[in-house]
Amino acid sequence: QLQASGGGLVQAGGSLRLSCAASERLYSSYVMAWFRQAPGKEREFVAAVRKGTGATYYADSVKGRFTISRDSAKNTMNLQMNNLKPEDTAIYFCAGGKYYDTVPSGYANWGQGTQVTVSS
């Protein structure tokens, strides 16, 4: 019910745009978020957006470079990633939950992940 896409290989300083397609039920009822997991590391919070108010939240490591948004017409959530750095390399997962949280256990619904690789 969550399908992430848009990953790829990009050079440092480049941009990528990730998308997460959600079922109508998930999209209209849930906070939606992006997490990422690098090899050998725990899954970490990247950004989240609330329904209704559209309030957004970002990890300090991506603030000012990444922008999360929702497209109600398409039931999708997007993550525009600019000025990418090698340390952004990870599998990116979209998630849906009832409440805003920065830990993975706060989200009951997950997409399959999309690989983002940033070369130096």
mmCIF file of C-alpha atoms in Angstrom:
data_model
loop_
_atom_site.group_PDB
_atom_site.id
_atom_site.type_symbol
_atom_site.label_atom_id
_atom_site.label_comp_id
_atom_site.label_asym_id
_atom_site.label_seq_id
_atom_site.Cartn_x
_atom_site.Cartn_y
_atom_site.Cartn_z
ATOM 1 C CA GLN A 1 0.000 0.000 0.000
ATOM 2 C CA LEU A 2 3.098 2.197 -0.023
ATOM 3 C CA GLN A 3 5.314 2.149 -3.097
ATOM 4 C CA ALA A 4 8.571 4.114 -3.138
ATOM 5 C CA SER A 5 10.367 5.076 -6.346
ATOM 6 C CA GLY A 6 12.898 7.526 -7.738
ATOM 7 C CA GLY A 7 16.173 6.312 -6.293
ATOM 8 C CA GLY A 8 19.365 6.089 -8.291
ATOM 9 C CA LEU A 9 23.029 6.985 -8.601
ATOM 10 C CA VAL A 10 24.052 10.639 -8.506
ATOM 11 C CA GLN A 11 27.254 12.586 -7.977
ATOM 12 C CA ALA A 12 27.807 14.654 -4.859
ATOM 13 C CA GLY A 13 26.053 17.988 -5.179
ATOM 14 C CA GLY A 14 23.373 16.550 -7.425
ATOM 15 C CA SER A 15 19.645 16.099 -6.881
ATOM 16 C CA LEU A 16 17.092 13.306 -6.800
ATOM 17 C CA ARG A 17 13.358 13.246 -6.231
ATOM 18 C CA LEU A 18 11.770 10.314 -4.444
ATOM 19 C CA SER A 19 8.074 9.549 -4.610
ATOM 20 C CA CYS A 20 5.852 7.358 -2.471
ATOM 21 C CA ALA A 21 2.486 6.282 -3.838
ATOM 22 C CA ALA A 22 -0.087 5.469 -1.170
ATOM 23 C CA SER A 23 -3.529 3.953 -1.100
ATOM 24 C CA GLU A 24 -6.268 6.515 -0.598
ATOM 25 C CA ARG A 25 -6.947 5.219 2.913
ATOM 26 C CA LEU A 26 -3.332 5.606 3.975
ATOM 27 C CA TYR A 27 -2.814 8.925 2.296
ATOM 28 C CA SER A 28 -5.874 10.565 3.853
ATOM 29 C CA SER A 29 -5.480 9.199 7.365
ATOM 30 C CA TYR A 30 -1.824 9.159 8.194
ATOM 31 C CA VAL A 31 1.288 11.132 8.853
ATOM 32 C CA MET A 32 3.737 10.195 6.140
ATOM 33 C CA ALA A 33 7.473 10.042 6.565
ATOM 34 C CA TRP A 34 10.789 9.067 4.998
ATOM 35 C CA PHE A 35 13.414 7.017 6.778
ATOM 36 C CA ARG A 36 16.752 5.756 5.486
ATOM 37 C CA GLN A 37 19.099 2.941 6.331
ATOM 38 C CA ALA A 38 22.750 2.775 5.371
ATOM 39 C CA PRO A 39 24.696 -0.518 5.423
ATOM 40 C CA GLY A 40 25.508 -1.548 8.969
ATOM 41 C CA LYS A 41 23.479 1.264 10.492
ATOM 42 C CA GLU A 42 20.074 1.572 12.078
ATOM 43 C CA ARG A 43 17.133 2.987 10.201
ATOM 44 C CA GLU A 44 16.951 6.730 10.826
ATOM 45 C CA PHE A 45 14.349 9.431 10.457
ATOM 46 C CA VAL A 46 14.689 11.804 7.499
ATOM 47 C CA ALA A 47 11.489 13.841 7.206
ATOM 48 C CA ALA A 48 7.755 13.752 7.868
ATOM 49 C CA VAL A 49 4.641 15.624 6.812
ATOM 50 C CA ARG A 50 1.277 15.785 8.559
ATOM 51 C CA LYS A 51 -2.042 15.580 6.751
ATOM 52 C CA GLY A 52 -4.302 18.596 7.160
ATOM 53 C CA THR A 53 -1.864 21.254 8.374
ATOM 54 C CA GLY A 54 0.895 20.000 6.101
ATOM 55 C CA ALA A 55 3.397 20.672 8.866
ATOM 56 C CA THR A 56 6.829 19.316 8.014
ATOM 57 C CA TYR A 57 9.682 17.978 10.120
ATOM 58 C CA TYR A 58 13.292 17.251 9.173
ATOM 59 C CA ALA A 59 16.343 15.583 10.629
ATOM 60 C CA ASP A 60 19.107 18.090 11.278
ATOM 61 C CA SER A 61 21.346 16.302 8.780
ATOM 62 C CA VAL A 62 19.023 17.074 5.850
ATOM 63 C CA LYS A 63 17.484 20.385 6.903
ATOM 64 C CA GLY A 64 17.904 22.988 4.191
ATOM 65 C CA ARG A 65 18.722 20.381 1.530
ATOM 66 C CA PHE A 66 15.657 18.112 1.468
ATOM 67 C CA THR A 67 12.014 19.096 1.028
ATOM 68 C CA ILE A 68 9.086 16.816 1.800
ATOM 69 C CA SER A 69 5.681 17.433 0.257
ATOM 70 C CA ARG A 70 2.320 15.823 -0.416
ATOM 71 C CA ASP A 71 0.409 15.758 -3.696
ATOM 72 C CA SER A 72 -3.245 15.208 -2.836
ATOM 73 C CA ALA A 73 -4.289 14.869 -6.478
ATOM 74 C CA LYS A 74 -2.049 11.831 -6.882
ATOM 75 C CA ASN A 75 -2.045 10.417 -3.322
ATOM 76 C CA THR A 76 1.718 10.686 -3.297
ATOM 77 C CA MET A 77 4.405 11.994 -1.019
ATOM 78 C CA ASN A 78 7.623 13.362 -2.455
ATOM 79 C CA LEU A 79 11.119 14.021 -1.167
ATOM 80 C CA GLN A 80 13.171 16.493 -3.155
ATOM 81 C CA MET A 81 16.823 15.970 -2.285
ATOM 82 C CA ASN A 82 19.304 18.660 -3.300
ATOM 83 C CA ASN A 83 23.019 19.089 -2.692
ATOM 84 C CA LEU A 84 23.357 15.383 -2.018
ATOM 85 C CA LYS A 85 26.350 14.130 -0.092
ATOM 86 C CA PRO A 86 28.021 10.684 -0.018
ATOM 87 C CA GLU A 87 26.715 10.256 3.536
ATOM 88 C CA ASP A 88 23.159 10.410 2.151
ATOM 89 C CA THR A 89 23.766 7.020 0.523
ATOM 90 C CA ALA A 90 21.175 4.600 1.895
ATOM 91 C CA ILE A 91 17.993 2.732 1.158
ATOM 92 C CA TYR A 92 15.128 5.179 1.589
ATOM 93 C CA PHE A 93 11.808 3.950 2.928
ATOM 94 C CA CYS A 94 8.470 5.701 3.022
ATOM 95 C CA ALA A 95 6.226 5.072 5.996
ATOM 96 C CA GLY A 96 2.742 5.922 7.219
ATOM 97 C CA GLY A 97 1.647 6.298 10.822
ATOM 98 C CA LYS A 98 -1.152 7.709 12.957
ATOM 99 C CA TYR A 99 1.083 10.183 14.777
ATOM 100 C CA TYR A 100 4.278 12.053 14.092
ATOM 101 C CA ASP A 101 7.329 10.244 15.409
ATOM 102 C CA THR A 102 11.023 10.062 14.638
ATOM 103 C CA VAL A 103 11.494 6.379 15.436
ATOM 104 C CA PRO A 104 10.607 3.527 13.054
ATOM 105 C CA SER A 105 8.404 1.794 15.635
ATOM 106 C CA GLY A 106 6.023 4.754 15.425
ATOM 107 C CA TYR A 107 4.971 3.777 11.905
ATOM 108 C CA ALA A 108 2.847 0.726 11.107
ATOM 109 C CA ASN A 109 2.981 0.884 7.321
ATOM 110 C CA TRP A 110 6.113 0.687 5.180
ATOM 111 C CA GLY A 111 7.055 0.717 1.543
ATOM 112 C CA GLN A 112 9.720 -1.558 0.073
ATOM 113 C CA GLY A 113 12.550 0.996 -0.112
ATOM 114 C CA THR A 114 14.504 2.590 -2.934
ATOM 115 C CA GLN A 115 18.300 2.802 -3.176
ATOM 116 C CA VAL A 116 20.017 6.185 -3.269
ATOM 117 C CA THR A 117 23.746 6.190 -3.982
ATOM 118 C CA VAL A 118 25.795 9.391 -3.953
ATOM 119 C CA SER A 119 29.293 9.178 -5.360
ATOM 120 C CA SER A 120 32.084 11.526 -4.311
#
